[in-house]
């Protein structure tokens, strides 16, 4: 969506936007984690084909098996990829012991494992949505092994 005044404001205030998620995360990590787990676009796409996303590793495998019809909609593709990454992160945080959300200084949410390794889940979700690889279930399996 093109909103000229908002685009101009963002160009003048890039640091505020990048720091907003980080500041919110410091103030209320549980609230931000809940917000990140919503993934409404992905959940609605999955529901439309009869797939319930229940925040389990099995749901990641089921997502990997969907026909990538979203690739036909270039406007929805980045949003769906973002949601896929956030959903992956949500499943990892909720099921892998010691995993937690973390926000990089630039504002990107990542999942930090107990080992200290960080998974840039949004990037992974975008790659999955656009190319189909790596599979979400594969990234989860690697995180669960760590």
Coordinates of N, CA and C in Angstrom, one line a residue:
X1 N 0.8 -1.2 0.0 CA 0.0 0.0 0.0 C 0.9 1.2 0.0
X2 N 0.6 2.2 -0.8 CA 1.4 3.4 -1.0 C 0.7 4.5 -0.2
X3 N 1.3 5.0 0.9 CA 0.7 6.1 1.6 C 1.8 7.1 1.6
X4 N 1.7 8.1 0.8 CA 2.8 9.1 0.6 C 3.3 9.7 1.9
X5 N 2.5 10.2 2.7 CA 3.0 10.9 3.9 C 3.7 10.0 4.8
X6 N 3.2 8.7 4.9 CA 3.9 7.8 5.8 C 5.2 7.4 5.2
X7 N 5.3 7.2 3.9 CA 6.6 6.9 3.3 C 7.6 8.0 3.5
X8 N 7.2 9.3 3.4 CA 8.1 10.4 3.7 C 8.5 10.4 5.2
X9 N 7.6 10.1 6.1 CA 7.9 10.1 7.5 C 9.0 9.0 7.8
X10 N 8.8 7.9 7.2 CA 9.7 6.8 7.4 C 11.1 7.1 6.9
X11 N 11.2 7.8 5.8 CA 12.5 8.2 5.2 C 13.2 9.2 6.2
X12 N 12.4 10.0 6.9 CA 13.0 11.0 7.8 C 13.3 10.4 9.1
X13 N 12.7 9.3 9.5 CA 12.8 8.7 10.9 C 13.1 7.2 10.8
X14 N 14.1 6.8 10.1 CA 14.4 5.4 9.9 C 14.8 4.7 11.3
X15 N 15.6 5.4 12.1 CA 16.0 4.9 13.3 C 14.9 4.5 14.3
X16 N 13.9 5.4 14.3 CA 12.7 5.1 15.2 C 12.0 3.8 14.9
X17 N 11.8 3.6 13.6 CA 11.1 2.4 13.1 C 12.0 1.2 13.5
X18 N 13.3 1.2 13.2 CA 14.2 0.1 13.5 C 14.3 -0.2 15.0
X19 N 14.2 0.8 15.8 CA 14.4 0.6 17.2 C 13.1 0.3 17.9
X20 N 12.0 0.5 17.3 CA 10.7 0.4 18.0 C 10.5 -1.1 18.4
X21 N 10.7 -2.0 17.6 CA 10.5 -3.4 18.0 C 11.5 -3.8 19.2
X22 N 12.7 -3.4 19.1 CA 13.7 -3.6 20.1 C 13.3 -3.0 21.4
X23 N 12.8 -1.8 21.4 CA 12.4 -1.1 22.6 C 11.2 -1.8 23.2
X24 N 10.2 -2.2 22.4 CA 9.0 -2.9 22.8 C 9.4 -4.2 23.4
X25 N 10.4 -4.9 22.8 CA 10.8 -6.2 23.3 C 11.4 -6.1 24.7
X26 N 12.2 -5.1 24.9 CA 12.8 -4.9 26.2 C 11.8 -4.6 27.3
X27 N 10.8 -3.8 26.9 CA 9.7 -3.5 27.9 C 8.8 -4.7 28.2
X28 N 8.4 -5.4 27.1 CA 7.4 -6.5 27.3 C 7.7 -7.7 26.4
X29 N 8.7 -8.5 26.7 CA 9.1 -9.6 25.8 C 7.9 -10.6 25.6
X30 N 7.1 -10.9 26.6 CA 6.0 -11.8 26.4 C 5.0 -11.2 25.5
X31 N 4.7 -10.0 25.6 CA 3.7 -9.3 24.7 C 4.2 -9.3 23.3
X32 N 5.5 -9.0 23.1 CA 6.0 -9.0 21.7 C 6.0 -10.4 21.2
X33 N 6.3 -11.4 22.0 CA 6.3 -12.8 21.5 C 4.9 -13.2 21.1
X34 N 3.9 -12.7 21.8 CA 2.5 -13.0 21.5 C 2.1 -12.3 20.2
X35 N 2.6 -11.1 20.0 CA 2.3 -10.4 18.8 C 3.0 -11.1 17.6
X36 N 4.2 -11.5 17.8 CA 4.9 -12.2 16.7 C 4.3 -13.5 16.3
X37 N 3.6 -14.1 17.2 CA 3.0 -15.4 17.0 C 1.6 -15.4 16.2
X38 N 1.1 -14.2 16.0 CA -0.2 -14.1 15.4 C -0.2 -14.6 13.9
X39 N 0.6 -14.1 13.1 CA 0.8 -14.7 11.7 C -0.5 -14.8 11.0
X40 N -1.4 -13.8 11.0 CA -2.7 -13.9 10.5 C -2.8 -14.3 9.1
X41 N -2.0 -13.7 8.2 CA -2.1 -14.0 6.8 C -1.8 -15.5 6.5
X42 N -0.7 -16.0 7.1 CA -0.4 -17.4 7.0 C -1.4 -18.3 7.5
X43 N -2.0 -18.0 8.7 CA -3.0 -18.8 9.3 C -4.3 -18.8 8.4
X44 N -4.6 -17.7 7.8 CA -5.8 -17.7 7.0 C -5.6 -18.4 5.7
X45 N -4.4 -18.4 5.1 CA -4.1 -19.2 3.9 C -4.2 -20.7 4.3
X46 N -3.6 -21.0 5.4 CA -3.6 -22.4 5.8 C -5.0 -22.9 6.1
X47 N -5.8 -22.1 6.7 CA -7.2 -22.5 7.1 C -8.0 -22.6 5.8
X48 N -7.7 -21.8 4.8 CA -8.5 -21.9 3.5 C -8.3 -23.3 2.8
X49 N -7.2 -24.0 3.1 CA -7.0 -25.3 2.5 C -7.2 -26.4 3.6
X50 N -7.8 -26.0 4.7 CA -8.1 -27.0 5.7 C -7.0 -27.4 6.7
X51 N -5.9 -26.6 6.7 CA -4.8 -26.9 7.6 C -4.9 -25.9 8.8
X52 N -4.9 -26.6 10.0 CA -4.9 -25.8 11.3 C -3.5 -25.7 11.7
X53 N -3.1 -24.4 12.0 CA -1.7 -24.2 12.5 C -1.8 -24.2 14.0
X54 N -1.3 -25.3 14.6 CA -1.5 -25.5 16.1 C -0.1 -25.3 16.8
X55 N 0.8 -24.6 16.2 CA 2.1 -24.3 16.8 C 2.9 -25.5 17.2
X56 N 2.8 -26.6 16.4 CA 3.6 -27.8 16.6 C 4.5 -28.0 15.4
X57 N 5.6 -28.8 15.6 CA 6.4 -29.2 14.5 C 5.7 -29.9 13.3
X58 N 4.7 -30.7 13.6 CA 3.9 -31.3 12.6 C 3.2 -30.3 11.7
X59 N 2.8 -29.2 12.2 CA 2.2 -28.2 11.3 C 3.2 -27.6 10.4
X60 N 4.5 -27.5 10.8 CA 5.5 -27.0 9.9 C 5.7 -28.0 8.7
X61 N 5.7 -29.2 9.0 CA 5.8 -30.2 7.9 C 4.6 -30.2 7.0
X62 N 3.4 -29.9 7.5 CA 2.2 -29.8 6.7 C 2.3 -28.5 5.8
X63 N 2.8 -27.5 6.4 CA 3.0 -26.3 5.5 C 3.9 -26.5 4.4
X64 N 5.0 -27.3 4.6 CA 5.9 -27.6 3.6 C 5.3 -28.4 2.4
X65 N 4.2 -29.1 2.7 CA 3.5 -29.9 1.7 C 2.5 -29.1 0.9
X66 N 2.2 -27.9 1.3 CA 1.1 -27.1 0.6 C 1.6 -26.7 -0.8
X67 N 0.7 -26.7 -1.8 CA 1.0 -26.1 -3.1 C 1.3 -24.7 -2.9
X68 N 2.4 -24.1 -3.5 CA 2.7 -22.7 -3.3 C 1.9 -21.8 -4.1
X69 N 0.6 -21.8 -4.0 CA -0.2 -20.9 -4.8 C 0.0 -19.4 -4.5
X70 N 0.6 -19.1 -3.4 CA 0.8 -17.7 -3.0 C 1.9 -17.1 -3.9
X71 N 2.7 -17.9 -4.6 CA 3.7 -17.3 -5.5 C 3.1 -16.6 -6.7
X72 N 1.8 -16.9 -6.9 CA 1.1 -16.2 -8.0 C 0.7 -14.7 -7.6
X73 N 0.8 -14.4 -6.4 CA 0.4 -13.1 -5.9 C 1.7 -12.3 -5.4
X74 N 2.3 -11.6 -6.2 CA 3.6 -10.9 -5.8 C 3.4 -9.9 -4.6
X75 N 2.2 -9.4 -4.5 CA 2.0 -8.5 -3.4 C 1.9 -9.2 -2.0
X76 N 1.3 -10.4 -2.0 CA 1.1 -11.2 -0.8 C 2.4 -11.9 -0.4
X77 N 3.2 -12.2 -1.4 CA 4.4 -13.1 -1.2 C 5.3 -12.7 -0.1
X78 N 5.7 -11.4 0.0 CA 6.6 -11.0 1.1 C 5.9 -11.1 2.5
X79 N 4.7 -10.7 2.5 CA 3.9 -10.8 3.8 C 3.7 -12.2 4.2
X80 N 3.4 -13.1 3.3 CA 3.3 -14.5 3.7 C 4.6 -15.1 4.1
X81 N 5.7 -14.7 3.5 CA 7.0 -15.2 3.9 C 7.4 -14.7 5.2
X82 N 7.1 -13.5 5.5 CA 7.3 -12.9 6.8 C 6.6 -13.7 7.9
X83 N 5.3 -13.9 7.6 CA 4.5 -14.7 8.6 C 5.0 -16.1 8.8
X84 N 5.4 -16.7 7.7 CA 6.0 -18.1 7.7 C 7.2 -18.1 8.7
X85 N 8.0 -17.1 8.5 CA 9.2 -17.0 9.4 C 8.8 -16.8 10.9
X86 N 7.9 -16.0 11.1 CA 7.4 -15.7 12.5 C 6.7 -16.9 13.0
X87 N 6.0 -17.7 12.2 CA 5.4 -18.9 12.7 C 6.4 -20.0 13.0
X88 N 7.4 -20.1 12.2 CA 8.6 -21.0 12.4 C 9.2 -20.6 13.8
X89 N 9.4 -19.4 14.0 CA 10.0 -18.9 15.3 C 9.1 -19.2 16.4
X90 N 7.8 -19.1 16.3 CA 6.9 -19.4 17.3 C 6.9 -20.8 17.7
X91 N 7.0 -21.7 16.7 CA 7.0 -23.1 17.0 C 8.3 -23.5 17.7
X92 N 9.4 -22.9 17.2 CA 10.7 -23.2 17.9 C 10.7 -22.7 19.3
X93 N 10.3 -21.5 19.6 CA 10.3 -21.0 20.9 C 9.4 -21.8 21.8
X94 N 8.3 -22.2 21.3 CA 7.3 -23.0 22.2 C 7.7 -24.4 22.4
X95 N 8.5 -25.0 21.6 CA 8.8 -26.4 21.7 C 10.2 -26.8 21.9
X96 N 11.2 -25.9 21.7 CA 12.6 -26.3 21.8 C 13.0 -25.7 23.2
X97 N 13.5 -26.5 24.1 CA 13.9 -26.0 25.4 C 15.0 -25.0 25.3
X98 N 14.9 -23.8 26.0 CA 15.9 -22.8 26.0 C 15.8 -21.8 24.8
X99 N 15.0 -22.1 23.8 CA 14.8 -21.1 22.7 C 14.0 -19.9 23.1
X100 N 14.4 -18.7 22.6 CA 13.7 -17.5 23.0 C 13.8 -16.5 21.9
X101 N 12.8 -15.6 21.8 CA 12.9 -14.5 20.9 C 14.0 -13.5 21.3
X102 N 14.6 -12.9 20.3 CA 15.6 -11.9 20.5 C 15.4 -10.9 19.3
X103 N 15.7 -9.6 19.6 CA 15.6 -8.6 18.5 C 17.0 -8.1 18.2
X104 N 17.4 -8.1 17.0 CA 18.7 -7.5 16.6 C 18.6 -6.0 16.7
X105 N 19.7 -5.3 16.8 CA 19.7 -3.9 16.9 C 18.9 -3.2 15.7
X106 N 18.9 -3.8 14.5 CA 18.2 -3.2 13.4 C 16.7 -3.5 13.4
X107 N 16.2 -4.2 14.4 CA 14.8 -4.5 14.6 C 14.3 -5.8 14.1
X108 N 15.2 -6.7 13.6 CA 14.8 -8.0 13.1 C 14.6 -9.0 14.2
X109 N 13.5 -9.6 14.2 CA 13.3 -10.7 15.3 C 14.0 -12.0 14.8
X110 N 14.7 -12.6 15.8 CA 15.4 -13.8 15.5 C 15.1 -14.7 16.7
X111 N 15.4 -16.0 16.5 CA 15.2 -17.0 17.7 C 16.6 -17.3 18.1
X112 N 16.9 -17.2 19.4 CA 18.1 -17.5 20.0 C 18.0 -18.8 20.7
X113 N 18.8 -19.8 20.3 CA 18.8 -21.1 21.0 C 19.6 -21.1 22.2
X114 N 19.4 -22.2 23.0 CA 20.2 -22.3 24.3 C 21.7 -22.3 24.0
X115 N 22.1 -22.8 22.9 CA 23.5 -22.8 22.5 C 24.1 -21.5 22.2
X116 N 23.2 -20.5 22.0 CA 23.6 -19.1 21.6 C 23.5 -18.9 20.1
X117 N 23.3 -19.9 19.4 CA 23.0 -19.8 17.9 C 21.7 -19.0 17.7
X118 N 21.8 -18.1 16.7 CA 20.6 -17.4 16.4 C 20.1 -17.8 15.0
X119 N 18.8 -17.9 14.9 CA 18.1 -18.3 13.6 C 17.4 -17.1 13.1
X120 N 17.8 -16.5 12.0 CA 17.0 -15.4 11.4 C 15.7 -16.0 10.7
X121 N 14.7 -16.2 11.5 CA 13.5 -16.9 11.0 C 12.8 -16.2 9.9
X122 N 12.8 -14.8 10.0 CA 12.0 -14.1 8.9 C 12.7 -14.3 7.6
X123 N 14.0 -14.3 7.5 CA 14.7 -14.5 6.3 C 14.4 -16.0 5.8
X124 N 14.4 -16.9 6.7 CA 14.1 -18.3 6.4 C 12.7 -18.4 5.8
X125 N 11.8 -17.7 6.4 CA 10.4 -17.8 5.9 C 10.2 -17.2 4.6
X126 N 11.0 -16.1 4.3 CA 10.9 -15.5 3.0 C 11.5 -16.4 1.9
X127 N 12.6 -17.0 2.3 CA 13.2 -18.0 1.3 C 12.3 -19.1 1.0
X128 N 11.6 -19.6 2.1 CA 10.7 -20.7 1.9 C 9.5 -20.3 1.0
X129 N 9.0 -19.1 1.3 CA 7.8 -18.6 0.5 C 8.2 -18.4 -1.0
X130 N 9.3 -17.9 -1.2 CA 9.7 -17.6 -2.6 C 10.3 -18.8 -3.4
X131 N 11.1 -19.6 -2.7 CA 11.8 -20.7 -3.4 C 11.4 -22.1 -2.9
X132 N 10.8 -22.2 -1.8 CA 10.4 -23.5 -1.3 C 11.5 -24.2 -0.5
X133 N 12.6 -23.6 -0.4 CA 13.7 -24.1 0.4 C 14.4 -23.0 1.2
X134 N 14.9 -23.3 2.3 CA 14.9 -24.5 3.0 C 13.4 -24.8 3.5
X135 N 13.1 -26.0 3.7 CA 11.8 -26.3 4.3 C 11.7 -25.9 5.7
X136 N 10.6 -25.4 6.1 CA 10.4 -25.0 7.5 C 10.6 -26.1 8.5
X137 N 10.2 -27.3 8.2 CA 10.4 -28.5 9.1 C 11.9 -28.8 9.2
X138 N 12.7 -28.6 8.1 CA 14.1 -28.8 8.2 C 14.8 -27.9 9.1
X139 N 14.4 -26.6 9.0 CA 15.0 -25.6 9.9 C 14.7 -25.9 11.4
X140 N 13.4 -26.3 11.6 CA 13.0 -26.7 12.9 C 13.8 -27.9 13.4
X141 N 14.0 -28.9 12.6 CA 14.8 -30.1 13.0 C 16.2 -29.7 13.4
X142 N 16.8 -28.8 12.6 CA 18.2 -28.4 13.0 C 18.2 -27.6 14.3
X143 N 17.2 -26.8 14.5 CA 17.1 -26.1 15.8 C 16.9 -27.0 17.0
X144 N 16.1 -28.0 16.8 CA 15.8 -29.0 17.8 C 17.0 -29.8 18.2
X145 N 17.9 -30.1 17.2 CA 19.1 -30.8 17.5 C 20.1 -30.1 18.3
X146 N 20.1 -28.8 18.2 CA 21.2 -28.0 18.8 C 21.1 -28.0 20.3

